[in-house]
GROMACS .gro file of C-alpha atoms in nm:
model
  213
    1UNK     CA    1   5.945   1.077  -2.920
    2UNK     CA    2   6.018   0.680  -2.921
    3UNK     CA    3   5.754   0.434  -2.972
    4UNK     CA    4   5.848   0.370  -2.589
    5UNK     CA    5   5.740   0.712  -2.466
    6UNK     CA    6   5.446   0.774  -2.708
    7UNK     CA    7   5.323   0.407  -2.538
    8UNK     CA    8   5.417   0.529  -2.186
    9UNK     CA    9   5.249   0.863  -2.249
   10UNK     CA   10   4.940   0.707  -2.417
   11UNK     CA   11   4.929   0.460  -2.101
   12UNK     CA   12   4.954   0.763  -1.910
   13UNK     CA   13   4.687   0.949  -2.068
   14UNK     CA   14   4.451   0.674  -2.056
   15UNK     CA   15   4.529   0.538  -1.671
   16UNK     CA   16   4.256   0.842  -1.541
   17UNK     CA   17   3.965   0.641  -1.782
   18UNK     CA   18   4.030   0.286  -1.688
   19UNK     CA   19   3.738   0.090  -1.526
   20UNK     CA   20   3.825   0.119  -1.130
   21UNK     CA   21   3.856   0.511  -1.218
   22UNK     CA   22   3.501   0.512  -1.350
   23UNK     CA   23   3.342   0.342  -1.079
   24UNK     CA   24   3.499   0.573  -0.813
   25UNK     CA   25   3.357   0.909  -1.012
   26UNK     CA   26   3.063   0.690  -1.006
   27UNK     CA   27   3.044   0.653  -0.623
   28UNK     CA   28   3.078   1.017  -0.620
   29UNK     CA   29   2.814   1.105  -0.878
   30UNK     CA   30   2.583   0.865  -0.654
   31UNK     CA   31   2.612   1.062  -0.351
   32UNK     CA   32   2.427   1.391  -0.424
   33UNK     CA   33   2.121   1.131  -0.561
   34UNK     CA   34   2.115   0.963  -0.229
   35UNK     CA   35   2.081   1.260  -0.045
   36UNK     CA   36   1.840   1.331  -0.258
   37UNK     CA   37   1.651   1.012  -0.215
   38UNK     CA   38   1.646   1.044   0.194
   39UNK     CA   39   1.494   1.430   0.132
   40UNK     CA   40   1.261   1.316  -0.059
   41UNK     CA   41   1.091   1.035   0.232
   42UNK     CA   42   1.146   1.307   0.451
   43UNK     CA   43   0.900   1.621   0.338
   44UNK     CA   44   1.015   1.866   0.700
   45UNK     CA   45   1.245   1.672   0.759
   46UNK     CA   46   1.048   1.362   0.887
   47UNK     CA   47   1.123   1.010   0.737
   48UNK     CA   48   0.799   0.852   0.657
   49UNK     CA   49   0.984   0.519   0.550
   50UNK     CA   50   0.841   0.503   0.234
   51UNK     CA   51   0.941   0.376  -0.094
   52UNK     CA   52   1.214   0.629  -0.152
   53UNK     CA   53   1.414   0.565   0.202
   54UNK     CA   54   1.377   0.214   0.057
   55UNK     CA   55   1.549   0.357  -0.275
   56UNK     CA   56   1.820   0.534  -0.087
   57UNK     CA   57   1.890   0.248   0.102
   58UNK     CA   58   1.930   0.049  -0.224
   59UNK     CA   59   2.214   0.356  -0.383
   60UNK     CA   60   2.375   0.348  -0.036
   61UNK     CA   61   2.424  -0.044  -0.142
   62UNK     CA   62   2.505  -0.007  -0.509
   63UNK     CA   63   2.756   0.274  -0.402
   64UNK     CA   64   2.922   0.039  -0.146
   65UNK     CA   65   2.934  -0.217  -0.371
   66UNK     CA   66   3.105  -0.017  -0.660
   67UNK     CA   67   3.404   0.037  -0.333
   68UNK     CA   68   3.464  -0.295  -0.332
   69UNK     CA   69   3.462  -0.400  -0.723
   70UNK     CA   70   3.697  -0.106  -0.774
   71UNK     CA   71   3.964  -0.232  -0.573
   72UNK     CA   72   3.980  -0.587  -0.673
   73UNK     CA   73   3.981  -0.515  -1.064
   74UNK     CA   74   4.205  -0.249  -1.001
   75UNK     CA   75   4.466  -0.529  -0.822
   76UNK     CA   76   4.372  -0.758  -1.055
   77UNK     CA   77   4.436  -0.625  -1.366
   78UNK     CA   78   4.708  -0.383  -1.252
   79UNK     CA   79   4.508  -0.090  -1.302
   80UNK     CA   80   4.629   0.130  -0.968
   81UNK     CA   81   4.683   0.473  -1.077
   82UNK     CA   82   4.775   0.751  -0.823
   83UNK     CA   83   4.411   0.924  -0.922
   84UNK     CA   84   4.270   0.627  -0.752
   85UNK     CA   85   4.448   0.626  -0.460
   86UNK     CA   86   4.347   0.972  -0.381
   87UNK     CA   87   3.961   0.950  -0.515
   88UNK     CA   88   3.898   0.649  -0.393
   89UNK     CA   89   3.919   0.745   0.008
   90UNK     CA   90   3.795   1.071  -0.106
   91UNK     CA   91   3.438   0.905  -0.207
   92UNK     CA   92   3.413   0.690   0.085
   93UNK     CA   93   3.453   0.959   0.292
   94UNK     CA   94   3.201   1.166   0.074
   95UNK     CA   95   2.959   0.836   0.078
   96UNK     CA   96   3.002   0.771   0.444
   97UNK     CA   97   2.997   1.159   0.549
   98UNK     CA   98   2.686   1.191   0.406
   99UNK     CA   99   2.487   0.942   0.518
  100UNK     CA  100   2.618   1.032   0.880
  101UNK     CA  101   2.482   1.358   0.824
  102UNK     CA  102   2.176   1.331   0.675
  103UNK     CA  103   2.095   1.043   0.958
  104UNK     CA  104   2.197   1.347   1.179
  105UNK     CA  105   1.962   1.578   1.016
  106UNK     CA  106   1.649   1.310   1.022
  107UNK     CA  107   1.713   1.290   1.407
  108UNK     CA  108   1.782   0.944   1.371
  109UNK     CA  109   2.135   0.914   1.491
  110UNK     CA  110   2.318   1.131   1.771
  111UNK     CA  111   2.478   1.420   1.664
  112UNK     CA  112   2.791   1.318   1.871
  113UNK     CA  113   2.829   0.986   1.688
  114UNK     CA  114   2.854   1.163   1.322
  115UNK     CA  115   3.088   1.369   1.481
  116UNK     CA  116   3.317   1.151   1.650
  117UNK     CA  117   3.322   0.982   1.316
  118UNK     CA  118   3.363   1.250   1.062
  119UNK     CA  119   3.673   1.429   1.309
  120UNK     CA  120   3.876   1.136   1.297
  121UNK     CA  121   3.773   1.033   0.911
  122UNK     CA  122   3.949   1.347   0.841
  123UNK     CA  123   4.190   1.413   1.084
  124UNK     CA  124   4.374   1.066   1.002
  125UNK     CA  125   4.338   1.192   0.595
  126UNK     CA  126   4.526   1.498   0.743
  127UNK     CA  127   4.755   1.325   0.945
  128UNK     CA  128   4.855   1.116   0.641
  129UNK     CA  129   4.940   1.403   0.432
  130UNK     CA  130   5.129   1.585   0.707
  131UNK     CA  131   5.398   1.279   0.802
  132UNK     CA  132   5.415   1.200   0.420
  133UNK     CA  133   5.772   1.323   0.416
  134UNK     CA  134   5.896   1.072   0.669
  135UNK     CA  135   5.638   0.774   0.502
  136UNK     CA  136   5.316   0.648   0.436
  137UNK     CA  137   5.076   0.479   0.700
  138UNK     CA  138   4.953   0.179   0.573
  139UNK     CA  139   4.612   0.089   0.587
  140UNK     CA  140   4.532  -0.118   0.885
  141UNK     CA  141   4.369  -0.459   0.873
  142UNK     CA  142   4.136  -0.258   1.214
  143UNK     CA  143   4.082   0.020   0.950
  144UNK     CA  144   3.895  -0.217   0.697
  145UNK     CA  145   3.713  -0.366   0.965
  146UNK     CA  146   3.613  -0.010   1.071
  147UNK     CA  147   3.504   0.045   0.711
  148UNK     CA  148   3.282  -0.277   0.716
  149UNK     CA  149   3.116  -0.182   1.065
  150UNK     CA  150   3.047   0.135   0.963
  151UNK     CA  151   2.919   0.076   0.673
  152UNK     CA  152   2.689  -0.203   0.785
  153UNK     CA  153   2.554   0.008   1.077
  154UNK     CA  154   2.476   0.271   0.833
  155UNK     CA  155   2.292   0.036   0.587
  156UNK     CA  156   2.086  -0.096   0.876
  157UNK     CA  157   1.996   0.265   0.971
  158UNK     CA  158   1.875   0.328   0.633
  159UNK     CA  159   1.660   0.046   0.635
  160UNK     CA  160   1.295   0.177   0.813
  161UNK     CA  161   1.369  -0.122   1.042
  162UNK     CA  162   1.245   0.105   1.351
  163UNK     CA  163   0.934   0.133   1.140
  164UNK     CA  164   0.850  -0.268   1.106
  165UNK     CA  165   0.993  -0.359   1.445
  166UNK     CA  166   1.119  -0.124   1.704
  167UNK     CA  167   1.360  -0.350   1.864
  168UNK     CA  168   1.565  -0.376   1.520
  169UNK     CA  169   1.637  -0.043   1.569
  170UNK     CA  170   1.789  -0.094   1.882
  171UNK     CA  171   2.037  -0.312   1.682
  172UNK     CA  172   2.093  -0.087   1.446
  173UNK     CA  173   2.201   0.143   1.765
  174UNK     CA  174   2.441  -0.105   1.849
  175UNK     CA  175   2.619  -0.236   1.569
  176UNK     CA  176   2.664   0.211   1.528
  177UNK     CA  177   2.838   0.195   1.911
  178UNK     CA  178   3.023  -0.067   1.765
  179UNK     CA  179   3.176   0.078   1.501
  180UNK     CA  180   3.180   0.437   1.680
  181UNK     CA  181   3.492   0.191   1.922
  182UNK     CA  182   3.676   0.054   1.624
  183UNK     CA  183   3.666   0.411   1.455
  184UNK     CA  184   3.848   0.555   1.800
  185UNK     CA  185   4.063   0.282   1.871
  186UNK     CA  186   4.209   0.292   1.525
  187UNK     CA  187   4.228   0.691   1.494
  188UNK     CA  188   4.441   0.612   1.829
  189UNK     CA  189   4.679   0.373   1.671
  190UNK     CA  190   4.687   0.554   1.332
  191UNK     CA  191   4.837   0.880   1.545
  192UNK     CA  192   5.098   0.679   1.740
  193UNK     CA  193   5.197   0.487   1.413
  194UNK     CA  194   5.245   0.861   1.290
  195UNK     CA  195   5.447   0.924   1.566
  196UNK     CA  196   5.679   0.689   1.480
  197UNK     CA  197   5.764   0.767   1.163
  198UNK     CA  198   5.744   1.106   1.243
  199UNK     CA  199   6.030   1.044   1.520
  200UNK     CA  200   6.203   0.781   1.265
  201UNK     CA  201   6.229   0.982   1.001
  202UNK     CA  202   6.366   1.314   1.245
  203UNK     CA  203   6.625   1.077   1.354
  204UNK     CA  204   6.743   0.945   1.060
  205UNK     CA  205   6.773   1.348   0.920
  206UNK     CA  206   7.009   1.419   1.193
  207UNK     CA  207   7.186   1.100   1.144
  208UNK     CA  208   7.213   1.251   0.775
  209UNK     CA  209   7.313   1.552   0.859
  210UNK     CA  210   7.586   1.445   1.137
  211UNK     CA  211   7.736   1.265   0.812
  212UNK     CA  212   7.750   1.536   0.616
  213UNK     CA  213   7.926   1.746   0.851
   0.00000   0.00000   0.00000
């Protein structure tokens, strides 16, 4: 092996363990904890807005927070390794999932909302990885702001704002209906952008093949 390859491999090796890489298992590791947290305000399944909803409100934060310094030391520093491209929407959707679902479970947020949510979460993921062969969809600038909604309507949900003021949980409500739009309307133009390439990329095979013959 050349002193190349060994420092390719050993670049290789170590690309997993970089910093970006750590934070995402770190999001991940978080999530179990912050079910935990809202379980433990909520003895039979009743928040009592107590110190620990305050506490899962605060990992929901951290956890969000680690999404964000992830990506921007993983541009800056050149630090994108395939690893993080999968893990990293893989923990949002774990974060986000489960804080749709236990909200679900406290009887704090329609069932239908977590629903709509979750289905297209992971139908786009699936429609991603089944058009693959004719390209990749590129994350839209609506999909971030769908990330930033959400997330913000689920922070203020976690927040026992209900409890100190009823009518900020009306908000709360509607900065959720909000986000419940943008997370259609983008599902909607992530399946006709899949269309296209889907249709692109048939074309351009028979074009292929035409020349071949």
């Amino acid at each position: 092996m050349t002193s190349t390859d060994a420092t390719a491999a050993g670049k290789g090796r170590a690309g997993v363990w970089n910093l970006p890489n750590v934070l995402t298992m770190l999001r991940i590791a978080l999530v179990p904890f912050f079910v935990w947290f809202l379980l433990l305000d909520a003895p039979g399944l009743h928040s009592e807005a107590g110190p620990w909803r305050w506490a899962a409100a605060a990992l929901f934060a951290v956890a969000i927070y680690t999404d964000k310094l992830d990506g921007d030391i993983a541009r800056s520093r050149n630090l994108v390794t395939d690893f993080g491209k999968i893990a990293d929407p893989i923990a949002d959707k774990l974060l986000i999932g489960s804080a749709l679902v236990m909200l679900s479970v406290l009887g704090e947020l329609p069932w239908w909302v977590t629903v709509v949510i979750l289905v297209r979460e992971w139908g786009i993921t699936a429609l991603r990885f089944f058009v693959i062969r004719y390209g990749v969809i590129p994350a839209s600038r609506g999909g971030k702001l769908k990330t930033v909604v959400q997330t913000a309507a689920i922070f203020l949900y976690l927040l026992p704002l209900a409890a100190m003021a009823p009518w900020l949980g009306w908000v709360a409500f509607a900065v959720m209906m909000v986000a419940v739009l943008i997370t259609v309307w983008t599902g909607v133009e992530y399946v006709v952008e899949a269309l296209r390439l889907r249709s692109k990329g048939k074309l351009q095979g028979t074009a292929n093949g035409q020349e071949q013959a």
